PDB file of C-alpha atoms in Angstrom:
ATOM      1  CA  UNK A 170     -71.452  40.796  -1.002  1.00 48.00           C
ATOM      2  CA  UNK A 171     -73.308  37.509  -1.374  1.00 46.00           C
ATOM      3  CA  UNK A 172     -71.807  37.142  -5.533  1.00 46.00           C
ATOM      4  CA  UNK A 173     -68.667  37.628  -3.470  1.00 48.00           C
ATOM      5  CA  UNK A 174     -68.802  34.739  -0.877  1.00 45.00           C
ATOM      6  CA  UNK A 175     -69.825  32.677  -3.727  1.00 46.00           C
ATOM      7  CA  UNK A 176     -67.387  33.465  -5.904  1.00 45.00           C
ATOM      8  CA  UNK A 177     -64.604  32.599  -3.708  1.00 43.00           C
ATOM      9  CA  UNK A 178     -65.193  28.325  -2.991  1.00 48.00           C
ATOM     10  CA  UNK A 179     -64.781  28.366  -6.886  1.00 43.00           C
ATOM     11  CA  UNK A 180     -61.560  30.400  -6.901  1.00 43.00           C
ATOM     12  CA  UNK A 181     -59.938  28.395  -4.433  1.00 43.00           C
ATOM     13  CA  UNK A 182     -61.213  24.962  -6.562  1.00 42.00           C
ATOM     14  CA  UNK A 183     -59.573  26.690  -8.994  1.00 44.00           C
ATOM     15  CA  UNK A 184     -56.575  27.445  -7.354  1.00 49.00           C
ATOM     16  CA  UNK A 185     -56.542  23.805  -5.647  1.00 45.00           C
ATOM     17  CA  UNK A 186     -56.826  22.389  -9.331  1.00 47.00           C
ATOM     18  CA  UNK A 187     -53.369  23.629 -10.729  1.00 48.00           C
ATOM     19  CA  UNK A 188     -51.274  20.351 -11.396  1.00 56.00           C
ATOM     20  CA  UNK A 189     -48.041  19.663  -8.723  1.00 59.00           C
ATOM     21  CA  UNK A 190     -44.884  19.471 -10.191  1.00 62.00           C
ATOM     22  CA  UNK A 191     -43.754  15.719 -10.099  1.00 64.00           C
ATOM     23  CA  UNK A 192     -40.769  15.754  -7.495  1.00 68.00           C
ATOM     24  CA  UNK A 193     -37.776  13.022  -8.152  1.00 68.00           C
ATOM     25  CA  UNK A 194     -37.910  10.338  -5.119  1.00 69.00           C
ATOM     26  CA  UNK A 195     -35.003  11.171  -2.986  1.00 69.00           C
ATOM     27  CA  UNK A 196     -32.049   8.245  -3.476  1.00 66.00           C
ATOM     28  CA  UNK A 197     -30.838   6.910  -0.376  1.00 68.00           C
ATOM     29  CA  UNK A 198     -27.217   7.070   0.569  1.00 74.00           C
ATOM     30  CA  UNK A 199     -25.237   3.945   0.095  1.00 77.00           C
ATOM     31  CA  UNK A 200     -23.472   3.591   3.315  1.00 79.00           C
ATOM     32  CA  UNK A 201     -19.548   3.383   3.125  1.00 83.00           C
ATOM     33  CA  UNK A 202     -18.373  -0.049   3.490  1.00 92.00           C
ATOM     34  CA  UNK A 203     -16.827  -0.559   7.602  1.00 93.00           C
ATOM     35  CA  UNK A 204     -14.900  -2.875   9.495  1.00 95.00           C
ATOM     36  CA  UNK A 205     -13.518  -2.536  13.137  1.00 94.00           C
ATOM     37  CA  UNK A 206     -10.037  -3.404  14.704  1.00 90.00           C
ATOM     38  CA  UNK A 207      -9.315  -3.412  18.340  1.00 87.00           C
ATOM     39  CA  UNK A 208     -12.673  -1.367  18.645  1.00 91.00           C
ATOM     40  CA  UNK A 209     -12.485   1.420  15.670  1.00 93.00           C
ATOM     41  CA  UNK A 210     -14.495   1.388  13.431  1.00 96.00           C
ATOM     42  CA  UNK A 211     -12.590   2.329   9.998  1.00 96.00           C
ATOM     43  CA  UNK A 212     -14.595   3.283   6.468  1.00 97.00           C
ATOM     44  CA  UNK A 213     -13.061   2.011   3.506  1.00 97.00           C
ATOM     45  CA  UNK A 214     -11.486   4.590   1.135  1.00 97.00           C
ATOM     46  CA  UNK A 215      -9.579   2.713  -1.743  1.00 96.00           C
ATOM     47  CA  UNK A 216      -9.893  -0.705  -2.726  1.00 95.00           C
ATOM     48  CA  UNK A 217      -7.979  -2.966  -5.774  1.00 95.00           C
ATOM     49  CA  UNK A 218      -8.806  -6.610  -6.463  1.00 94.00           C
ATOM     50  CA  UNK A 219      -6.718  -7.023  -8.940  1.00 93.00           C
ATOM     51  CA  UNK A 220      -9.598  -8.769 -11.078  1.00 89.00           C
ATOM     52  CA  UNK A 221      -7.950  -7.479 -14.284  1.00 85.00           C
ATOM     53  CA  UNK A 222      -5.159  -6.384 -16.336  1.00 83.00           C
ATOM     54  CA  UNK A 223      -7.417  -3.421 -17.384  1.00 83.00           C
ATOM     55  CA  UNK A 224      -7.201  -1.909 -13.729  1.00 82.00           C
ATOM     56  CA  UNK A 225      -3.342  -2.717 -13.236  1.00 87.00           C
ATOM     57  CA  UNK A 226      -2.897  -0.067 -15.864  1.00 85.00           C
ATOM     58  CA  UNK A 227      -5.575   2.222 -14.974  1.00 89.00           C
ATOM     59  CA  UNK A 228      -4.559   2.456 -11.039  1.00 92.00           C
ATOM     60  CA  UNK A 229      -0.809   1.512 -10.851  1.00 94.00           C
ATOM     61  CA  UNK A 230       2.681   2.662 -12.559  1.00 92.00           C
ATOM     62  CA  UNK A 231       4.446  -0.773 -13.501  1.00 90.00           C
ATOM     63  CA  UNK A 232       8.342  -0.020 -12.684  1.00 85.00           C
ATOM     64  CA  UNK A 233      10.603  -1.036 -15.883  1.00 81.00           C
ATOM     65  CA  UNK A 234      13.881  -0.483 -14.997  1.00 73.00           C
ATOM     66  CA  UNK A 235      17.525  -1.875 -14.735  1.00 66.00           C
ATOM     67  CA  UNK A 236      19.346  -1.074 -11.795  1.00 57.00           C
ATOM     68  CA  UNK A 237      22.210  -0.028 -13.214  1.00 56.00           C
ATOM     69  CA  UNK A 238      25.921  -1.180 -11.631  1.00 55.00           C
ATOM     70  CA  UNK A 239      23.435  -3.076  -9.357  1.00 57.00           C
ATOM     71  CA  UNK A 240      24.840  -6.623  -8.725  1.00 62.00           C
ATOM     72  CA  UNK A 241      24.893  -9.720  -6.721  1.00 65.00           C
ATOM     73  CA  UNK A 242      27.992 -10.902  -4.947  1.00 64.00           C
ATOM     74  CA  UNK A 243      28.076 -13.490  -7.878  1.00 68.00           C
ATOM     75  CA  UNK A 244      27.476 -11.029 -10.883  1.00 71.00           C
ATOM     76  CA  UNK A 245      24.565 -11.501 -11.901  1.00 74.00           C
ATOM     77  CA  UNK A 246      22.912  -8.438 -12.510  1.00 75.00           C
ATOM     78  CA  UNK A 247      19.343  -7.387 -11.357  1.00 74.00           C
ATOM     79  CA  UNK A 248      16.227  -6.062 -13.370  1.00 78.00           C
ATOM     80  CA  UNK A 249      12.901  -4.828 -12.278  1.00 81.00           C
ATOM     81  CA  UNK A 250      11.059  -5.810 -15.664  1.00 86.00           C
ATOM     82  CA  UNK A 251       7.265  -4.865 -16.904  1.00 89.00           C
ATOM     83  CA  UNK A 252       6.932  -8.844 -18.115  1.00 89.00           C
ATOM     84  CA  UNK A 253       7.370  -9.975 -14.396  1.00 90.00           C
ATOM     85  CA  UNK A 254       3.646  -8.210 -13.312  1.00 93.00           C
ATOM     86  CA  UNK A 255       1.030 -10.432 -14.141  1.00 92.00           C
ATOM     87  CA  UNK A 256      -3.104 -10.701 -13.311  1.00 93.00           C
ATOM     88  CA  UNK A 257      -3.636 -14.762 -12.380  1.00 90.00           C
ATOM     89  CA  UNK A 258      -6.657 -16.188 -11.416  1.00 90.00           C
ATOM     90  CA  UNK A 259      -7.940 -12.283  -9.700  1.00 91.00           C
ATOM     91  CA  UNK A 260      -4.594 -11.873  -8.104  1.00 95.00           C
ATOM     92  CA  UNK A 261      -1.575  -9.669  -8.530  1.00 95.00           C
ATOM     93  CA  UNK A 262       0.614 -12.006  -9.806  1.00 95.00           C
ATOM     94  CA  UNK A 263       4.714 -10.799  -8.994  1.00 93.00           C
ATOM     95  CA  UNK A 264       7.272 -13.429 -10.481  1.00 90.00           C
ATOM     96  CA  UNK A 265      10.722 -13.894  -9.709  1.00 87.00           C
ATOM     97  CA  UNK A 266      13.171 -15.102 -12.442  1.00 84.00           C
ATOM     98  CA  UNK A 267      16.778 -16.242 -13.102  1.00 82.00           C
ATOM     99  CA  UNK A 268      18.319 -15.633 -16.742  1.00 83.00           C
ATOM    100  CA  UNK A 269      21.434 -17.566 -16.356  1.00 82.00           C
ATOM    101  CA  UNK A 270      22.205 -17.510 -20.543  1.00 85.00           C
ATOM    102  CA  UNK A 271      22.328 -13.535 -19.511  1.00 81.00           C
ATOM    103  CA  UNK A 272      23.284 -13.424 -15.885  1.00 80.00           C
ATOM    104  CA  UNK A 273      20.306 -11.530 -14.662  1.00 80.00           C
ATOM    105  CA  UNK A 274      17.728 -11.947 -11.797  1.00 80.00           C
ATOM    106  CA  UNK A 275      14.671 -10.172 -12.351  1.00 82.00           C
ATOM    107  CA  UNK A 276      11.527  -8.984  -9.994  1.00 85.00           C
ATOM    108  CA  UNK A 277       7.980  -7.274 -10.628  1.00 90.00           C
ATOM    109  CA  UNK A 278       7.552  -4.197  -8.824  1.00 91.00           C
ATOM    110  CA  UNK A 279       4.390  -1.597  -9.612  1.00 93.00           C
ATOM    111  CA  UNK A 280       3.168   1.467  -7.094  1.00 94.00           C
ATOM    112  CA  UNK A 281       0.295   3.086  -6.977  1.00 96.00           C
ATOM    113  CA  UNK A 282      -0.971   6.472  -8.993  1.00 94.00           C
ATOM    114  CA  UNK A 283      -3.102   7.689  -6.558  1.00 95.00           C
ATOM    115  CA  UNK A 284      -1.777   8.674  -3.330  1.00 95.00           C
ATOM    116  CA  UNK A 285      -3.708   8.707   0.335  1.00 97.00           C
ATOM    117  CA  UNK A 286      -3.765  10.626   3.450  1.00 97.00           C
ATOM    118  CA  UNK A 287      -1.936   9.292   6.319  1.00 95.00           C
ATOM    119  CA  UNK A 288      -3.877  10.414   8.470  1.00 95.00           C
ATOM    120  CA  UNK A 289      -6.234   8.117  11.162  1.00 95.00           C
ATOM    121  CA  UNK A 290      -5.644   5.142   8.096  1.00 97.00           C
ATOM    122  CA  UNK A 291      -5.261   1.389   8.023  1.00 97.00           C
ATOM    123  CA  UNK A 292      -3.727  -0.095   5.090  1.00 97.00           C
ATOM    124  CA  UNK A 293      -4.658  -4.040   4.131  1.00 97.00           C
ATOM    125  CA  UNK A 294      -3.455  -6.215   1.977  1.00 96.00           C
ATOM    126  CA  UNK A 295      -3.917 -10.374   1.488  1.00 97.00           C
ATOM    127  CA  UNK A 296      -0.747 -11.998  -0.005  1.00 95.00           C
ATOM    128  CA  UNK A 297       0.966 -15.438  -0.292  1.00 92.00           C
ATOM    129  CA  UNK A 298       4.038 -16.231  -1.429  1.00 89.00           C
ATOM    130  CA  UNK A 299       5.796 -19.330  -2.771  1.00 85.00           C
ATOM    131  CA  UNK A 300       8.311 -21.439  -1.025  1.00 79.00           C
ATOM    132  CA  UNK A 301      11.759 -20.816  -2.626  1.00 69.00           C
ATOM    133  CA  UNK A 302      15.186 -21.851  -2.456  1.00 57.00           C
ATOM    134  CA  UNK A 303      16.191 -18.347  -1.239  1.00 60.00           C
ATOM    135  CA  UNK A 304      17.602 -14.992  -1.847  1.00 59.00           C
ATOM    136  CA  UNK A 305      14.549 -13.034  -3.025  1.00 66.00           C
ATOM    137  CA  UNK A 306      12.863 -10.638  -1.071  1.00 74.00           C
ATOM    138  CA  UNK A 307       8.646  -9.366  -1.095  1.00 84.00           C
ATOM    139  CA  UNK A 308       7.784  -6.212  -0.113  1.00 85.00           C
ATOM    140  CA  UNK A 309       4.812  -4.409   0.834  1.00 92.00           C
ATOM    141  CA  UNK A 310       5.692  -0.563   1.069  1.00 91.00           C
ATOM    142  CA  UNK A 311       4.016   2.586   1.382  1.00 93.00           C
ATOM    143  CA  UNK A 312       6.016   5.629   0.063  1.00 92.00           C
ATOM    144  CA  UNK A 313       5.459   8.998   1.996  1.00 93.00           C
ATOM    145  CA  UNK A 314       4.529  11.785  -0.253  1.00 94.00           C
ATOM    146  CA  UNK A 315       3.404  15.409   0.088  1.00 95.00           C
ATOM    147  CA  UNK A 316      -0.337  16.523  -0.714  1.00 94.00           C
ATOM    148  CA  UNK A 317      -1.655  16.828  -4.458  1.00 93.00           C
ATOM    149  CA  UNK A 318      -1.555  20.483  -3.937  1.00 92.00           C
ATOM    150  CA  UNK A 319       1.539  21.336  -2.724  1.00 93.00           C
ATOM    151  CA  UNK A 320       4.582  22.418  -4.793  1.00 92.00           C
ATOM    152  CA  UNK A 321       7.054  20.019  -3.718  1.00 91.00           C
ATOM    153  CA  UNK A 322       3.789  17.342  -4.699  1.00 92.00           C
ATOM    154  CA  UNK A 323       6.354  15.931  -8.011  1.00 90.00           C
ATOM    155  CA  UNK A 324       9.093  14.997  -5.725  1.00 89.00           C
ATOM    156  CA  UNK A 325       9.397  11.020  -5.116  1.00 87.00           C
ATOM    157  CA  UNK A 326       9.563  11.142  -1.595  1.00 88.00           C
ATOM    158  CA  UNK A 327       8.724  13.352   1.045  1.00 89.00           C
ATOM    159  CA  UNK A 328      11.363  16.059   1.299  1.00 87.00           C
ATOM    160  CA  UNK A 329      12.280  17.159   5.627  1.00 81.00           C
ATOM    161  CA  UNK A 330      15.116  19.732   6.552  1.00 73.00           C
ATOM    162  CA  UNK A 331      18.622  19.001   5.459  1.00 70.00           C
ATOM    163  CA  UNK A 332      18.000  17.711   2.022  1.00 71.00           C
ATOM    164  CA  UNK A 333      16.907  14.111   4.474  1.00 77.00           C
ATOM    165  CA  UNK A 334      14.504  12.277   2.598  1.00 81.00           C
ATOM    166  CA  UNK A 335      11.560  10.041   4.191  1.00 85.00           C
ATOM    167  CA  UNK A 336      11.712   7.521   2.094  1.00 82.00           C
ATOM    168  CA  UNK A 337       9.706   4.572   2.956  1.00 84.00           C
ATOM    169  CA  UNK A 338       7.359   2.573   5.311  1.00 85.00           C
ATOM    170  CA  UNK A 339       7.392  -0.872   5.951  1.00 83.00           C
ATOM    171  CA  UNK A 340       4.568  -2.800   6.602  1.00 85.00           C
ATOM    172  CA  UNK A 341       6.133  -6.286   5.259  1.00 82.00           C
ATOM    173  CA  UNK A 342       9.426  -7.254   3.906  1.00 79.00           C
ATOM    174  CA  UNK A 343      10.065 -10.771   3.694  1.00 78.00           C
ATOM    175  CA  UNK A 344      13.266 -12.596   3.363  1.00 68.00           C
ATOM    176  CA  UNK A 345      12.415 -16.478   2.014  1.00 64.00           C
ATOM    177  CA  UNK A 346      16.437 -17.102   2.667  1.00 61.00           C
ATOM    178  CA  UNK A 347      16.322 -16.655   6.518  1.00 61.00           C
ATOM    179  CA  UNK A 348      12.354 -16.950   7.050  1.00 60.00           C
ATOM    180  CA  UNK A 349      12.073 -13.492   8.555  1.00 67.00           C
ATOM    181  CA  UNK A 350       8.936 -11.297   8.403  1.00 70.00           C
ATOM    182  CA  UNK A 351      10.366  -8.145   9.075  1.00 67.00           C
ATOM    183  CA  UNK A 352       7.635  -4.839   9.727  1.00 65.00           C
ATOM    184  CA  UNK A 353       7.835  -1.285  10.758  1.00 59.00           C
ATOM    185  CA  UNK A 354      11.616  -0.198   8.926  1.00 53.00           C
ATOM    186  CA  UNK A 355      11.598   3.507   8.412  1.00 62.00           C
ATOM    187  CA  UNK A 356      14.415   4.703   6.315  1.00 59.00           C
ATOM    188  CA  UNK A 357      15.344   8.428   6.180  1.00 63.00           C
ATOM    189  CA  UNK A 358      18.437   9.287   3.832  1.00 58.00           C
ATOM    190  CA  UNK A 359      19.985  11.950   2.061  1.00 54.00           C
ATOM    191  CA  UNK A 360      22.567  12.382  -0.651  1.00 50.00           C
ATOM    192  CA  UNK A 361      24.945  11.161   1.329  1.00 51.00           C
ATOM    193  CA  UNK A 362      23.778   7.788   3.197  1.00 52.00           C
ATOM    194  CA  UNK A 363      22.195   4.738   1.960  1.00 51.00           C
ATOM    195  CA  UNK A 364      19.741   4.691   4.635  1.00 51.00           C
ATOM    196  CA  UNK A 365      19.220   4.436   8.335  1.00 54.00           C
ATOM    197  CA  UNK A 366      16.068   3.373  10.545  1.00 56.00           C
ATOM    198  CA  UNK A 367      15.006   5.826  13.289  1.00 57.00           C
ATOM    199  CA  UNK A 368      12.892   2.929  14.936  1.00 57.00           C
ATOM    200  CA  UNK A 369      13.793  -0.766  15.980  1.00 57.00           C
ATOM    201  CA  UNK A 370      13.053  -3.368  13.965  1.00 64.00           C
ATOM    202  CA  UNK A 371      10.602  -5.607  14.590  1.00 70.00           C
ATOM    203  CA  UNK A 372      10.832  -9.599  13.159  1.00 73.00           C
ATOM    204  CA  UNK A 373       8.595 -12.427  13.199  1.00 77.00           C
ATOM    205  CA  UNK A 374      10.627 -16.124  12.371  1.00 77.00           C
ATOM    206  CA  UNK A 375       8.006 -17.801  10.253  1.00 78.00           C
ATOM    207  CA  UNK A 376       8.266 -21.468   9.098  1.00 80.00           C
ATOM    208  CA  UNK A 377       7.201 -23.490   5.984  1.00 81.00           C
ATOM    209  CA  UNK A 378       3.172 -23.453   6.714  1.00 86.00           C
ATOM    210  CA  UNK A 379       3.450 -20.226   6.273  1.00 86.00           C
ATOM    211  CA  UNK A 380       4.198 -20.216   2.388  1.00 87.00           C
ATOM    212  CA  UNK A 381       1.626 -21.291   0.020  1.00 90.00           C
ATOM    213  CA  UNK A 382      -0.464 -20.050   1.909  1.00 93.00           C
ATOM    214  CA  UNK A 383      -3.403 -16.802   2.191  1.00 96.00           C
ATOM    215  CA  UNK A 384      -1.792 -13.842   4.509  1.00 94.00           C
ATOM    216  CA  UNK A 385      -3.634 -10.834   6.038  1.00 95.00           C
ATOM    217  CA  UNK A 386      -1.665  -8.263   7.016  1.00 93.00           C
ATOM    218  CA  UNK A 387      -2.495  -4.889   8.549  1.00 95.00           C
ATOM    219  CA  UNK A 388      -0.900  -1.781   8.890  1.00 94.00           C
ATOM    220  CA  UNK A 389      -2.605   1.322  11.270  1.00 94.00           C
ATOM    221  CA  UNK A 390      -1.308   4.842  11.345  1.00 93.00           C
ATOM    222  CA  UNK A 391      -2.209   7.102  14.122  1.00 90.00           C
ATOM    223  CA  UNK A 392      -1.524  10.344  15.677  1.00 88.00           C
ATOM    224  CA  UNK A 393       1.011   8.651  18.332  1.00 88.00           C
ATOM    225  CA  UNK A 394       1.975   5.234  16.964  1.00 87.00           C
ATOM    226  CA  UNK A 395       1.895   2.648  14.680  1.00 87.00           C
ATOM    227  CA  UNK A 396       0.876  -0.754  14.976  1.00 88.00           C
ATOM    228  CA  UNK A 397       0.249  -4.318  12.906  1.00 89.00           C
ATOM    229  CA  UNK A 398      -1.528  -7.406  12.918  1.00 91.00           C
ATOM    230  CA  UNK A 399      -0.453 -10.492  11.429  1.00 90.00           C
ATOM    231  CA  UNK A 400      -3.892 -12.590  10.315  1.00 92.00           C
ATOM    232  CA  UNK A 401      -5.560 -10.411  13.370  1.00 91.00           C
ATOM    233  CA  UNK A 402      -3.077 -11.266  15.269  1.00 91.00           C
ATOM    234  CA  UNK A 403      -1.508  -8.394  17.265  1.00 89.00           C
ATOM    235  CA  UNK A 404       2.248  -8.062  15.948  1.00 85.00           C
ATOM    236  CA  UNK A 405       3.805  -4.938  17.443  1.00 83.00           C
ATOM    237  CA  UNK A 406       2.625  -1.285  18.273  1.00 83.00           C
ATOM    238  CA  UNK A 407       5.478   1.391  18.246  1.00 82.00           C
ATOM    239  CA  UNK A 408       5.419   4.970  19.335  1.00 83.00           C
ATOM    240  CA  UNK A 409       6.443   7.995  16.777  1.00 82.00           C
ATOM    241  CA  UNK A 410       9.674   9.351  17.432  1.00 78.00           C
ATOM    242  CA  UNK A 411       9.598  13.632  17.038  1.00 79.00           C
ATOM    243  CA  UNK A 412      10.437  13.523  13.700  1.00 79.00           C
ATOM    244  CA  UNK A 413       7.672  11.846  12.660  1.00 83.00           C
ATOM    245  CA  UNK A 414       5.375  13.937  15.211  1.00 84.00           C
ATOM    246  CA  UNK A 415       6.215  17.016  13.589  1.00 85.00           C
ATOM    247  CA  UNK A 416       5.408  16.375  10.331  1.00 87.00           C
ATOM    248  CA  UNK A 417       1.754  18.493   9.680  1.00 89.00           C
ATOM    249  CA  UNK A 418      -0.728  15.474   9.676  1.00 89.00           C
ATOM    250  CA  UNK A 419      -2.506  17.054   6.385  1.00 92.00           C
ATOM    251  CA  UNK A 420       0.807  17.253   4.448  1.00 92.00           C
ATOM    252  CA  UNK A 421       1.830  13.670   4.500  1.00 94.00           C
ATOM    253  CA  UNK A 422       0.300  11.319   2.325  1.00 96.00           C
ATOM    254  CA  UNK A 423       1.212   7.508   0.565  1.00 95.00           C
ATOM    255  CA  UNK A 424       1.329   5.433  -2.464  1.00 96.00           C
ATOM    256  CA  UNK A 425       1.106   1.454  -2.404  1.00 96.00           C
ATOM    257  CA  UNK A 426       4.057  -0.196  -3.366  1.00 94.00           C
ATOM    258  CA  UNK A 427       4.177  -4.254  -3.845  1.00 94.00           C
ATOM    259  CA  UNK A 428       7.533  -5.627  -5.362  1.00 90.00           C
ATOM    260  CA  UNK A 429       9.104  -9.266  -5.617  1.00 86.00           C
ATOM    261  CA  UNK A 430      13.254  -8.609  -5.939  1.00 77.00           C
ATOM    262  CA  UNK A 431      15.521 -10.807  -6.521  1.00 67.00           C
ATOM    263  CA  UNK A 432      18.999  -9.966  -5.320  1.00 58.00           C
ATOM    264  CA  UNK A 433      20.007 -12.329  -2.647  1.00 55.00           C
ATOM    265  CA  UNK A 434      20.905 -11.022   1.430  1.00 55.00           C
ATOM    266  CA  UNK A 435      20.788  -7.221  -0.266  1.00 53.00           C
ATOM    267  CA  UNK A 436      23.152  -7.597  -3.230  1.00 51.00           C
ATOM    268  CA  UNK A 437      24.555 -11.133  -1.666  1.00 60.00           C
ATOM    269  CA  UNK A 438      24.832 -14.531  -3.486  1.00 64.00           C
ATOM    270  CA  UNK A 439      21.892 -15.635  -5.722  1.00 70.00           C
ATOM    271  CA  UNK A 440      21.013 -19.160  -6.186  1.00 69.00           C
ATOM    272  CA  UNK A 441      21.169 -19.293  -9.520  1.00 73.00           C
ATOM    273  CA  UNK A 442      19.502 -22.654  -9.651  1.00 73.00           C
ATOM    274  CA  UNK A 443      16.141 -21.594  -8.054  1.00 73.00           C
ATOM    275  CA  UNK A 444      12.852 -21.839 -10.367  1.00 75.00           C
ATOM    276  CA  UNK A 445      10.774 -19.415 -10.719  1.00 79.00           C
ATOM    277  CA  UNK A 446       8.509 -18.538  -8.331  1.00 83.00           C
ATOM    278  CA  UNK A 447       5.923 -15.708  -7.591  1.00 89.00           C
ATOM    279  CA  UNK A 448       4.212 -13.316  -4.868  1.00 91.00           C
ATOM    280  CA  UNK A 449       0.482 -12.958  -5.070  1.00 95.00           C
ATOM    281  CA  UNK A 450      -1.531 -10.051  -3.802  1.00 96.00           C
ATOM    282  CA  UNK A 451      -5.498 -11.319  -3.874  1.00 96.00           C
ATOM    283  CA  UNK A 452      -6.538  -7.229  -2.545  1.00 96.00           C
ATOM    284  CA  UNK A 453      -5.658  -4.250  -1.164  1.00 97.00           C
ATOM    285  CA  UNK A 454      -7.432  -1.504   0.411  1.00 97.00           C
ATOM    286  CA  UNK A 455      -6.818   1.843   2.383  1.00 98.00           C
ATOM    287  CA  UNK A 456      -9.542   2.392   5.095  1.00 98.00           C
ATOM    288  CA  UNK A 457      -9.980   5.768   7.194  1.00 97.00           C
ATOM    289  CA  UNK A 458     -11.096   5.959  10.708  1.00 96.00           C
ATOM    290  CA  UNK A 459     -14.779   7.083  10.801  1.00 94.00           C
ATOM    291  CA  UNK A 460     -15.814  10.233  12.206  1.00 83.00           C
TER     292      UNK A 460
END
C-alpha cells in the first residue's frame, strides 16, 4: 500500500509533464466603420474612392452606348461614350462634350456591379460639378433591383404587376441650365408610358457658389419614408406611398448609378458652343443601420 502512495506523486509529475499544445492568440474583431445622422447610428457596408482606374473596372459597368433616334431640338445627336469616364486626381471624373464636326453631345455614365439591400440604408456620395453654359444634366441614381437569388434577378429593373416597371430613384439630378437641384423623382413605367412620378417633386434653386465646389449629399431609406440632407442640411423627408409599402423589404435591392448627359431641357436645344466641362464624384458609400 505504501509502494502505492508513492508511486502516485510521480505519476501525476508525469502526467503534469506532457507538453500543452501551443493555442493561436485569438484576433480581435475590427469594428465596422459608423457614423450617425439625426441620432442612428449606421455601419458602413460598401465604399468606392475612386483612387484608381483599376477599381472603376473591377466594381462598375461603364455604359457605351448611342441612343439611337435620340436627339436634341437642334439635331445634334447624343452618346453615352466609355472615353467620357475618367479617374482625376482620386475622383470619378464624368466629362461632358460637344462634337460639332459630327453633331453629337456626349456624357459618361457607369453603374454599379454589385447591388445592395434597401433595406434600413443610407446612400452617400461627395460630388462637384463645373459651372457651364447649360443644357447638361448630373445624376446620382439608384436603380431598384430584385435579390441575387431570385429568378427575375437578370431583369434591369424591378418588375411590379402589370408589366409596370420601378425604374429609378433619385437622390440628385441637377439641371446647370435652370440651377435646380431636384431629389426624390420616382419613375414607374411600362411599355406603354415614358414615365410618371408617384411622389412630388422636391427642388432646391442653387446659385453659382454652389459649383466648383465639394457637395455631400445623403440619401436614407426606411420602412415609412425617405429623406435627404444637403451638406447635413435637412432637405426633405417624404412618406412611402402603398406601392412602395408593399414591396417585401428583402426583395428590393439597388445599384449606384452616376451619369453626366448632355441633351439640353430633356432632348431641348444644346448650346453647341459650351466647353467641356465635367462632374466629379470624390466617394461613395452605402451604410446600413446597425442592429
Amino acid at each position: 500500500m505504501k509502494k502505492c502512495l508513492l508511486l502516485l506523486p510521480l505519476l501525476i509529475l508525469i502526467g503534469c509533464s506532457k507538453e500543452a499544445v501551443p493555442t493561436e492568440p485569438a484576433v480581435p474583431a475590427v469594428p465596422p466603420e459608423t457614423t450617425e445622422l439625426a441620432g442612428v447610428t449606421y455601419e458602413l457596408e460598401y465604399s468606392d474612392d475612386f483612387n484608381s482606374s483599376d477599381t472603376i473596372y473591377k466594381n462598375w459597368g461603364i455604359i457605351n452606348l448611342d441612343f439611337g433616334e435620340s436627339r436634341a431640338k437642334n439635331g445634334y445627336h447624343i452618346w453615352a461614350k466609355k472615353e467620357n469616364v475618367n479617374v482625376e486626381d482620386g475622383s470619378l471624373c464624368l466629362n461632358v462634350n460637344i462634337d460639332n464636326q459630327n453633331k453629337t453631345a456626349s456624357g459618361g455614365t457607369l453603374t454599379s456591379i454589385n447591388r445592395f439591400l434597401l433595406k434600413d440604408t443610407m446612400w452617400e456620395t461627395r460630388f462637384k460639378v463645373d459651372k457651364s453654359l447649360g443644357g447638361d444634366w448630373f445624376v446620382f441614381l439608384i436603380t431598384p433591383k430584385h435579390s441575387p437569388d431570385s429568378t427575375l434577378a437578370d431583369n434591369t429593373y424591378y418588375s411590379l404587376t402589370n408589366d409596370v416597371e420601378f425604374r429609378e430613384i433619385t437622390p440628385i439630378e441637377l439641371e446647370t441650365e435652370k440651377g435646380k437641384f431636384r431629389s426624390a423623382v420616382y419613375f414607374f413605367n411600362n411599355l406603354n408610358q415614358t414615365g410618371y412620378n408617384l411622389n412630388t417633386e422636391k427642388k432646391v434653386t442653387i446659385d453659382d457658389s454652389f459649383y466648383n465646389t465639394w457637395h455631400t449629399l445623403k440619401f436614407i431609406w426606411n420602412d415609412t419614408e425617405y429623406h435627404c440632407y444637403l451638406d447635413d442640411k435637412f432637405i426633405y423627408q417624404v412618406t412611402k406611398n402603398e406601392t412602395l409599402k408593399n414591396i417585401p423589404e428583402n426583395e428590393l435591392y439597388g445599384t449606384i448609378y452616376f451619369g453626366a448627359d448632355m441633351m439640353g431641357e430633356w432632348h431641348g436645344m444644346i448650346d453647341t458652343s459650351m466647353p467641356p466641362h465635367s462632374y466629379y464624384v470624390d466617394y461613395v458609400k452605402v451604410w446600413r443601420k446597425a442592429e
